[in-house]
Short mmCIF file of C-alpha atoms and ligand atoms in Angstrom, two decimals:
data_model
loop_
_atom_site.label_atom_id
_atom_site.label_comp_id
_atom_site.label_asym_id
_atom_site.label_seq_id
_atom_site.Cartn_x
_atom_site.Cartn_y
_atom_site.Cartn_z
CA MET A 25 -2.99 -17.06 10.99
CA SER A 26 -1.33 -17.30 14.17
CA SER A 27 2.38 -17.07 14.35
CA ARG A 28 2.68 -20.35 15.87
CA SER A 29 0.84 -22.17 13.29
CA SER A 30 4.11 -22.72 11.23
CA ILE A 31 4.98 -24.76 14.37
CA LYS A 32 3.70 -28.52 14.10
CA PRO A 33 2.01 -30.06 17.31
CA PRO A 34 4.19 -32.94 19.20
CA VAL A 35 3.07 -36.56 18.15
CA ILE A 36 4.05 -38.02 21.06
CA THR A 37 5.46 -36.15 24.42
CA LEU A 38 7.81 -38.07 26.41
CA SER A 39 8.54 -35.23 28.98
CA ALA A 40 9.25 -34.86 32.44
CA GLY A 41 5.82 -33.10 32.96
CA PRO A 42 3.75 -31.43 32.13
CA VAL A 43 2.84 -34.74 30.22
CA ALA A 44 0.03 -36.08 28.09
CA LEU A 45 -3.04 -36.19 29.72
CA TYR A 46 -5.68 -39.24 29.88
CA PRO A 47 -8.07 -39.01 27.05
CA ARG A 48 -10.35 -39.43 30.06
CA VAL A 49 -9.34 -36.46 31.77
CA LEU A 50 -9.45 -34.11 28.53
CA GLN A 51 -13.38 -35.48 28.73
CA GLY A 52 -13.05 -34.14 32.18
CA LEU A 53 -11.60 -30.69 31.90
CA ALA A 54 -14.52 -30.33 29.52
CA ARG A 55 -17.42 -30.57 31.64
CA PRO A 56 -19.63 -27.95 32.76
CA VAL A 57 -17.75 -24.78 35.14
CA GLU A 58 -20.69 -25.14 38.02
CA TYR A 59 -20.93 -22.10 40.80
CA ASP A 60 -19.03 -23.12 42.99
CA TYR A 61 -21.19 -22.55 45.74
CA ASP A 62 -23.94 -24.67 43.97
CA PRO A 63 -24.88 -27.35 46.36
CA TRP A 64 -24.03 -29.97 43.37
CA PHE A 65 -20.86 -28.57 43.58
CA GLN A 66 -19.92 -28.55 47.13
CA GLN A 67 -21.11 -32.11 47.05
CA PHE A 68 -19.01 -33.18 44.21
CA TYR A 69 -15.77 -31.42 45.70
CA GLU A 70 -16.02 -32.83 48.76
CA ASP A 71 -16.36 -36.29 47.08
CA VAL A 72 -13.25 -35.34 44.93
CA ALA A 73 -11.58 -34.46 48.37
CA ARG A 74 -12.57 -37.62 49.80
CA LYS A 75 -11.18 -39.59 46.31
CA ALA A 76 -7.84 -38.06 46.83
CA ALA A 77 -7.43 -39.50 49.93
CA LYS A 78 -8.57 -43.10 48.84
CA ALA A 79 -6.18 -42.83 46.47
CA MET A 80 -3.72 -41.59 48.62
CA ARG A 81 -4.49 -44.42 51.34
CA VAL A 82 -5.12 -41.73 54.08
CA ALA A 83 -8.87 -41.24 55.95
CA GLN A 84 -8.75 -37.51 56.45
CA PRO A 85 -10.00 -35.59 53.03
CA ALA A 86 -7.48 -34.01 50.89
CA LEU A 87 -6.46 -30.36 51.14
CA ILE A 88 -6.63 -29.10 47.74
CA LEU A 89 -4.54 -25.86 46.78
CA HIS A 90 -5.46 -24.28 43.72
CA CYS A 91 -1.99 -23.93 42.48
CA GLU A 92 0.21 -25.76 40.53
CA PRO A 93 2.47 -27.81 43.60
CA ALA A 94 5.34 -25.32 43.38
CA PRO A 95 3.35 -22.76 45.03
CA GLY A 96 2.07 -25.66 47.03
CA ILE A 97 5.46 -26.56 48.50
CA GLU A 98 6.11 -22.90 49.04
CA ALA A 99 2.81 -22.58 50.88
CA THR A 100 4.09 -25.09 53.35
CA ALA A 101 7.20 -23.98 54.23
CA ALA A 102 5.37 -20.36 55.01
CA SER A 103 2.29 -22.21 56.93
CA LEU A 104 4.72 -24.69 58.76
CA ILE A 105 8.12 -23.30 59.26
CA GLY A 106 7.79 -21.21 62.58
CA PRO A 107 10.25 -18.70 63.68
CA ASP A 108 11.68 -20.84 66.12
CA ASP A 109 12.26 -23.80 64.05
CA VAL A 110 15.31 -25.40 62.80
CA VAL A 111 15.25 -27.25 59.49
CA LEU A 112 16.63 -30.54 57.95
CA ASN A 113 16.68 -30.19 54.57
CA LEU A 114 17.67 -32.88 51.96
CA ALA A 115 18.82 -31.91 48.58
CA SER A 116 19.80 -34.71 46.22
CA GLY A 117 18.63 -32.39 43.50
CA VAL A 118 17.28 -28.67 41.93
CA TYR A 119 13.90 -29.10 43.81
CA GLY A 120 15.40 -30.20 46.94
CA LYS A 121 17.86 -27.41 46.79
CA GLY A 122 15.15 -25.06 45.99
CA PHE A 123 13.53 -25.79 49.27
CA GLY A 124 15.74 -24.34 50.82
CA TYR A 125 15.31 -20.75 49.38
CA TRP A 126 11.81 -20.96 50.61
CA SER A 127 12.71 -22.12 53.86
CA ALA A 128 15.31 -19.44 54.66
CA ARG A 129 12.28 -17.03 54.39
CA TYR A 130 10.51 -18.51 57.77
CA HIS A 131 13.00 -20.79 59.51
CA LYS A 132 15.24 -20.01 62.80
CA GLU A 133 18.00 -21.91 61.05
CA MET A 134 18.62 -24.54 58.81
CA VAL A 135 20.94 -27.64 58.75
CA GLU A 136 21.30 -29.41 55.08
CA ILE A 137 22.62 -32.44 53.41
CA GLU A 138 23.63 -31.90 49.50
CA VAL A 139 24.37 -34.58 47.65
CA PRO A 140 26.08 -35.05 44.19
CA PHE A 141 22.79 -35.00 41.82
CA ASN A 142 23.16 -38.20 40.37
CA GLU A 143 23.33 -39.73 44.02
CA SER A 144 20.45 -40.12 46.54
CA ILE A 145 20.16 -39.01 50.33
CA GLY A 146 21.84 -41.75 52.84
CA PRO A 147 18.98 -42.80 55.89
CA ALA A 148 22.56 -42.86 57.99
CA ALA A 149 23.86 -39.05 57.24
CA VAL A 150 19.65 -38.28 58.54
CA ALA A 151 20.44 -40.22 61.61
CA ALA A 152 23.87 -38.56 62.01
CA ALA A 153 22.06 -34.89 61.50
CA PHE A 154 19.65 -35.71 64.30
CA LYS A 155 22.48 -36.90 66.77
CA GLN A 156 24.65 -33.65 66.14
CA ARG A 157 21.22 -31.39 66.07
CA PRO A 158 18.37 -32.84 68.21
CA ASP A 159 16.52 -29.52 68.02
CA ILE A 160 15.79 -30.10 64.29
CA LYS A 161 12.10 -29.57 64.22
CA VAL A 162 10.93 -29.67 60.58
CA VAL A 163 12.86 -32.17 57.81
CA SER A 164 12.28 -31.53 53.65
CA LEU A 165 12.71 -34.57 51.22
CA VAL A 166 12.12 -34.84 47.72
CA HIS A 167 11.38 -38.31 47.04
CA HIS A 168 11.51 -38.23 43.10
CA ASP A 169 13.93 -34.99 42.20
CA THR A 170 12.58 -34.61 39.01
CA PRO A 171 15.59 -33.19 37.45
CA SER A 172 17.91 -35.75 37.90
CA GLY A 173 15.77 -38.73 37.71
CA THR A 174 16.17 -40.29 41.02
CA ILE A 175 14.72 -41.44 43.67
CA ASN A 176 15.37 -41.58 47.45
CA PRO A 177 14.73 -43.73 50.46
CA ALA A 178 11.89 -41.93 51.80
CA ARG A 179 10.24 -44.83 53.88
CA GLU A 180 13.79 -45.10 55.88
CA ILE A 181 14.47 -41.41 56.20
CA GLY A 182 11.10 -41.31 56.72
CA LYS A 183 11.22 -43.63 60.00
CA ILE A 184 14.26 -41.84 61.62
CA VAL A 185 12.34 -38.32 61.60
CA ARG A 186 9.54 -39.95 63.02
CA ASP A 187 11.51 -41.79 65.51
CA HIS A 188 13.31 -38.30 66.89
CA GLY A 189 9.57 -36.71 66.97
CA ALA A 190 10.27 -33.89 63.96
CA LEU A 191 7.55 -33.36 61.45
CA LEU A 192 8.52 -34.27 57.72
CA ILE A 193 7.68 -32.67 54.59
CA VAL A 194 7.59 -35.27 51.21
CA ASP A 195 7.56 -33.84 47.76
CA ALA A 196 6.07 -36.55 46.12
CA VAL A 197 4.79 -34.54 43.14
CA SER A 198 6.41 -37.02 40.09
CA SER A 199 6.16 -40.18 41.81
CA PHE A 200 2.92 -40.24 43.47
CA GLY A 201 0.24 -42.56 41.27
CA GLY A 202 3.92 -43.59 39.75
CA MET A 203 5.12 -45.99 42.08
CA ASP A 204 4.39 -47.07 45.19
CA ILE A 205 4.23 -44.20 47.66
CA HIS A 206 1.93 -42.92 49.82
CA PRO A 207 1.56 -40.34 52.99
CA ASP A 208 1.49 -43.03 55.80
CA ASP A 209 4.19 -45.45 53.96
CA CYS A 210 6.75 -42.63 54.64
CA PHE A 211 5.58 -41.37 57.69
CA ALA A 212 4.35 -38.17 56.23
CA ASP A 213 3.22 -34.95 58.13
CA VAL A 214 2.67 -32.90 54.87
CA PHE A 215 2.37 -35.13 51.35
CA ILE A 216 2.59 -32.63 48.67
CA THR A 217 1.34 -34.13 44.96
CA GLY A 218 -0.58 -33.01 42.54
CA PRO A 219 -2.33 -34.26 38.90
CA GLY A 220 0.22 -33.22 36.24
CA LYS A 221 2.39 -35.93 36.26
CA CYS A 222 1.97 -39.20 37.01
CA LEU A 223 -2.29 -39.13 37.29
CA GLY A 224 -1.99 -37.94 33.71
CA GLY A 225 -3.66 -34.87 34.45
CA ALA A 226 -3.64 -31.09 34.13
CA PRO A 227 -0.36 -29.13 36.02
CA GLY A 228 -2.90 -26.43 38.06
CA LEU A 229 -3.73 -28.15 41.32
CA THR A 230 -1.78 -29.08 44.77
CA VAL A 231 -3.19 -32.56 46.21
CA MET A 232 -2.05 -32.42 49.91
CA SER A 233 -2.37 -34.90 52.96
CA VAL A 234 -1.52 -33.02 56.20
CA SER A 235 -1.37 -35.07 59.63
CA GLU A 236 -3.16 -33.97 62.35
CA ARG A 237 0.60 -32.52 64.00
CA ALA A 238 1.03 -30.70 61.26
CA TRP A 239 -1.97 -29.11 61.73
CA GLN A 240 -1.17 -28.16 65.37
CA HIS A 241 2.25 -26.85 64.58
CA ILE A 242 0.88 -24.75 62.17
CA ALA A 243 -1.92 -23.44 64.55
CA ALA A 244 0.91 -22.79 66.72
CA ASN A 245 3.39 -20.90 64.53
CA PRO A 246 2.48 -16.98 65.16
CA LYS A 247 3.84 -16.47 61.62
CA ALA A 248 1.31 -19.01 59.19
CA PRO A 249 -0.03 -16.73 56.98
CA PHE A 250 -4.28 -16.71 56.78
CA ALA A 251 -6.15 -14.58 53.68
CA SER A 252 -3.03 -15.62 51.53
CA ALA A 253 -2.29 -17.63 48.46
CA LEU A 254 0.26 -18.99 51.13
CA SER A 255 -1.92 -20.43 53.31
CA LEU A 256 -3.12 -23.97 54.07
CA LYS A 257 -5.17 -22.77 56.92
CA ASP A 258 -7.28 -20.79 54.76
CA TRP A 259 -8.48 -24.20 53.01
CA LYS A 260 -8.14 -26.60 55.79
CA ASP A 261 -11.79 -27.42 56.18
CA ALA A 262 -13.04 -26.45 52.35
CA TRP A 263 -13.23 -29.64 51.15
CA SER A 264 -16.26 -30.37 53.57
CA LYS A 265 -19.36 -29.44 51.92
CA ASP A 266 -20.75 -27.20 54.89
CA LYS A 267 -18.08 -24.86 55.03
CA PRO A 268 -16.87 -21.96 52.37
CA PHE A 269 -13.97 -22.07 50.54
CA PRO A 270 -11.30 -18.89 51.09
CA PHE A 271 -11.60 -18.18 47.47
CA THR A 272 -12.93 -19.43 44.29
CA PRO A 273 -11.60 -23.16 43.40
CA SER A 274 -10.21 -23.74 39.78
CA VAL A 275 -13.21 -25.65 39.07
CA ALA A 276 -12.15 -26.91 35.87
CA GLU A 277 -9.36 -28.05 37.25
CA VAL A 278 -10.90 -30.16 39.85
CA ASN A 279 -13.63 -31.49 37.12
CA GLY A 280 -10.09 -33.07 35.74
CA LEU A 281 -8.58 -34.55 38.84
CA ASP A 282 -11.86 -36.25 39.47
CA ALA A 283 -10.93 -37.90 36.35
CA ALA A 284 -7.76 -38.40 36.59
CA LEU A 285 -8.32 -40.22 40.21
CA ASP A 286 -11.18 -42.12 38.38
CA GLN A 287 -8.95 -43.52 36.11
CA TYR A 288 -5.85 -44.45 38.61
CA LEU A 289 -8.34 -46.02 41.20
CA GLU A 290 -10.58 -47.99 38.02
CA GLU A 291 -7.38 -49.05 36.47
CA GLY A 292 -5.75 -50.54 40.07
CA ALA A 293 -2.86 -48.56 41.25
CA GLU A 294 -0.50 -51.69 41.27
CA LYS A 295 -1.07 -52.24 37.49
CA VAL A 296 -0.48 -48.28 37.15
CA TRP A 297 3.13 -48.70 39.09
CA HIS A 298 3.73 -51.50 37.20
CA ARG A 299 3.57 -50.23 33.44
CA HIS A 300 5.56 -47.15 34.95
CA ALA A 301 7.88 -49.39 36.09
CA LEU A 302 8.29 -51.72 33.04
CA THR A 303 8.46 -48.82 30.51
CA ALA A 304 11.32 -47.28 32.54
CA ARG A 305 13.44 -50.31 33.14
CA ALA A 306 13.08 -51.30 29.28
CA THR A 307 14.09 -47.45 28.53
CA ARG A 308 17.11 -47.83 30.84
CA ALA A 309 17.85 -51.76 28.98
CA GLY A 310 18.04 -49.81 25.85
CA ILE A 311 19.72 -46.68 26.45
CA GLN A 312 22.51 -48.90 27.44
CA ALA A 313 22.45 -51.24 25.18
CA MET A 314 23.05 -48.33 22.42
CA GLY A 315 26.25 -47.26 24.43
CA LEU A 316 24.60 -44.58 26.28
CA SER A 317 25.10 -43.45 29.90
CA LEU A 318 22.19 -43.65 32.56
CA TRP A 319 22.42 -40.11 34.69
CA ALA A 320 21.56 -42.12 37.95
CA LYS A 321 24.78 -43.49 39.92
CA SER A 322 23.22 -46.35 40.46
CA GLU A 323 20.17 -48.36 38.71
CA ALA A 324 18.61 -49.02 42.27
CA ILE A 325 17.71 -45.11 42.29
CA ALA A 326 16.74 -44.39 39.02
CA SER A 327 13.18 -42.97 38.83
CA PRO A 328 10.74 -45.76 37.61
CA THR A 329 8.97 -42.89 36.39
CA CYS A 330 11.87 -40.57 34.31
CA THR A 331 14.65 -41.58 32.53
CA ALA A 332 17.61 -39.18 32.86
CA VAL A 333 20.20 -39.89 30.13
CA LYS A 334 23.72 -38.74 30.26
CA VAL A 335 24.19 -36.07 27.07
CA PRO A 336 26.98 -37.60 25.44
CA ASP A 337 30.47 -36.06 25.23
CA GLY A 338 30.89 -33.47 22.69
CA MET A 339 27.59 -33.16 21.99
CA LYS A 340 24.67 -30.79 23.46
CA ASP A 341 21.16 -31.92 24.81
CA SER A 342 19.31 -28.66 23.48
CA ASP A 343 20.57 -30.24 19.31
CA ILE A 344 19.40 -33.63 20.56
CA ILE A 345 16.31 -32.26 21.61
CA ALA A 346 15.87 -30.41 18.86
CA ALA A 347 16.50 -33.04 16.27
CA ALA A 348 14.11 -35.72 18.06
CA ARG A 349 11.14 -33.27 18.06
CA ALA A 350 12.09 -32.27 14.38
CA GLU A 351 12.50 -35.81 12.64
CA PHE A 352 9.87 -37.69 15.02
CA GLY A 353 7.67 -34.96 16.52
CA VAL A 354 8.64 -36.67 20.09
CA VAL A 355 8.99 -34.73 22.78
CA PHE A 356 12.09 -34.86 25.60
CA SER A 357 13.06 -32.44 28.63
CA SER A 358 15.83 -31.36 29.13
CA GLY A 359 17.54 -31.14 32.44
CA ARG A 360 16.60 -27.69 34.79
CA ASN A 361 19.27 -25.62 36.36
CA ASP A 362 22.44 -27.48 37.91
CA THR A 363 21.48 -30.33 35.57
CA LEU A 364 20.70 -28.30 32.37
CA GLY A 365 23.23 -29.37 29.83
CA LYS A 366 24.09 -32.41 31.49
CA LEU A 367 21.04 -34.86 31.06
CA ILE A 368 18.00 -35.69 28.76
CA ARG A 369 14.81 -36.50 30.42
CA ILE A 370 12.39 -39.43 29.24
CA GLY A 371 9.35 -39.14 31.03
CA HIS A 372 7.28 -42.29 31.52
CA MET A 373 4.04 -40.80 33.41
CA GLY A 374 0.76 -41.28 33.12
CA PRO A 375 -1.07 -42.63 29.65
CA VAL A 376 2.61 -43.02 27.98
CA ALA A 377 4.26 -45.06 30.96
CA GLU A 378 3.47 -48.03 28.57
CA PRO A 379 6.55 -50.33 27.56
CA ILE A 380 5.72 -49.44 23.28
CA TYR A 381 6.96 -45.86 24.25
CA ALA A 382 10.26 -47.22 25.61
CA ILE A 383 10.70 -48.22 21.46
CA VAL A 384 9.30 -45.33 20.61
CA ALA A 385 11.67 -43.18 22.97
CA LEU A 386 14.93 -45.28 22.02
CA THR A 387 13.82 -45.05 18.33
CA ALA A 388 13.83 -41.01 18.62
CA PHE A 389 16.95 -40.48 20.52
CA GLY A 390 19.03 -43.13 18.70
CA GLY A 391 17.33 -41.67 15.78
CA ALA A 392 18.35 -38.10 16.63
CA LEU A 393 21.75 -39.33 17.69
CA ARG A 394 22.34 -40.11 14.01
CA LYS A 395 21.06 -37.34 12.48
CA LEU A 396 23.67 -35.52 14.46
CA GLY A 397 26.50 -37.53 13.17
CA ARG A 398 26.71 -40.50 15.95
CA LYS A 399 27.18 -44.02 15.34
CA VAL A 400 24.33 -45.62 17.18
CA ASP A 401 23.26 -49.22 17.68
CA LEU A 402 19.99 -48.35 17.41
CA GLY A 403 18.86 -52.44 16.98
CA ALA A 404 20.70 -54.02 20.00
CA GLY A 405 18.81 -50.97 21.48
CA ILE A 406 15.36 -52.39 20.59
CA GLU A 407 16.45 -55.59 21.35
CA ALA A 408 17.17 -54.90 24.63
CA ALA A 409 14.15 -53.14 25.58
CA SER A 410 12.21 -55.73 24.18
CA ALA A 411 13.58 -58.50 25.94
CA VAL A 412 12.64 -56.48 29.10
CA ILE A 413 9.13 -56.29 27.89
CA ALA A 414 9.19 -60.03 26.81
CA GLN A 415 9.96 -60.69 30.20
CA GLY A 416 7.42 -58.46 31.80
CA LYS A 417 9.28 -57.67 35.05
CA ALA A 418 9.60 -54.62 36.47
C1 PLP B 3 6.79 -30.93 38.65
C2 PLP B 3 7.30 -30.98 40.12
C3 PLP B 3 7.13 -29.65 40.90
C4 PLP B 3 6.14 -28.49 40.72
O1 PLP B 3 6.45 -27.85 39.73
P1 PLP B 3 5.40 -27.23 39.05
O2 PLP B 3 6.31 -26.17 38.22
O3 PLP B 3 4.76 -26.53 40.17
O4 PLP B 3 4.90 -28.42 38.13
C5 PLP B 3 7.55 -30.31 42.05
N1 PLP B 3 8.38 -30.89 42.80
C6 PLP B 3 8.77 -32.02 41.78
C7 PLP B 3 9.74 -33.26 42.27
C8 PLP B 3 8.52 -31.76 40.51
O5 PLP B 3 8.71 -32.83 39.73
#
């Protein structure tokens, strides 16, 4: 027996990613791992890249990198940002702030707009930054900064960036597939997502849409890596059944992505977004009715794919998370870096973006607090969430 066998597996995972997988994705991951240069696989790979483009509502087949999205974002910084580029980094959370550290390896200079991690970036601040620094060439935005559970106004910001002729990178890893966001809506030149969050897939791939302007900038960047894990160029044409792979693709992960995309497209995007938003709204209503506070400064910027709850005064996040896991087998996520210890995250991603899981989350959250000696009006929380669900309006 392995030493881990004494720990029981979770009953229900309501994490902020990696998430519970759709049964269909599990079946996809179990398909045969074909030889990558077999004509069947080359055609399949092109079909998957086209299917991902269809989901992202773009014409050009998706760029797939065979790593989880964090290195995919790092590869974007390495490939796109040249030694003469001034970068505007927009930081409303841990991922936004983190991009600046990657950017620093490649840029000439960085301008940063940072807001408290329970707020979002205002488009007016972006416009003001361009007024001061018309030489800004690349802008980086995290649409949903997951460790804060907050959403930035990507469309409004994207419009300003495009009007100034700069290139925009959008990290939509934990929002795409769970809400209405696509590369062209937000004028993204590099749009980055992956199967491991709202698509209910495994976390091992990066799925991207790259504009022609961005490819031109990469081609003109003398420092853009090639023959490297940080190279976008290497994989640019790999979607085509007639072009070689620079390295072996992660065949099993591509099988899983294919199934996750089928799940999303066949159910219908609008329906998928609706159940994410309704689950989040019901959860927020219940959390507040139990006398707890949301981390987001306003509900308007609270994510429909992840609810961040402030840790109640005098309590420890790790105690609450451990009690929910021990008493109910329910998994929540903590904060990360600067938000660690301040909040607990309830994920509404993929198969658990169903309203009934709002009730599950509230029962486990409230039950954990009770176990730790707090008085909680669990009934009020369940009533409030049930009322939202009955109304059906996200
Ligand atoms: C999950 C996530 C990523 C990717 O992180 P990995 O560690 O590669 O899974 C990137 N950006 C955001 C906003 C995320 O939520």
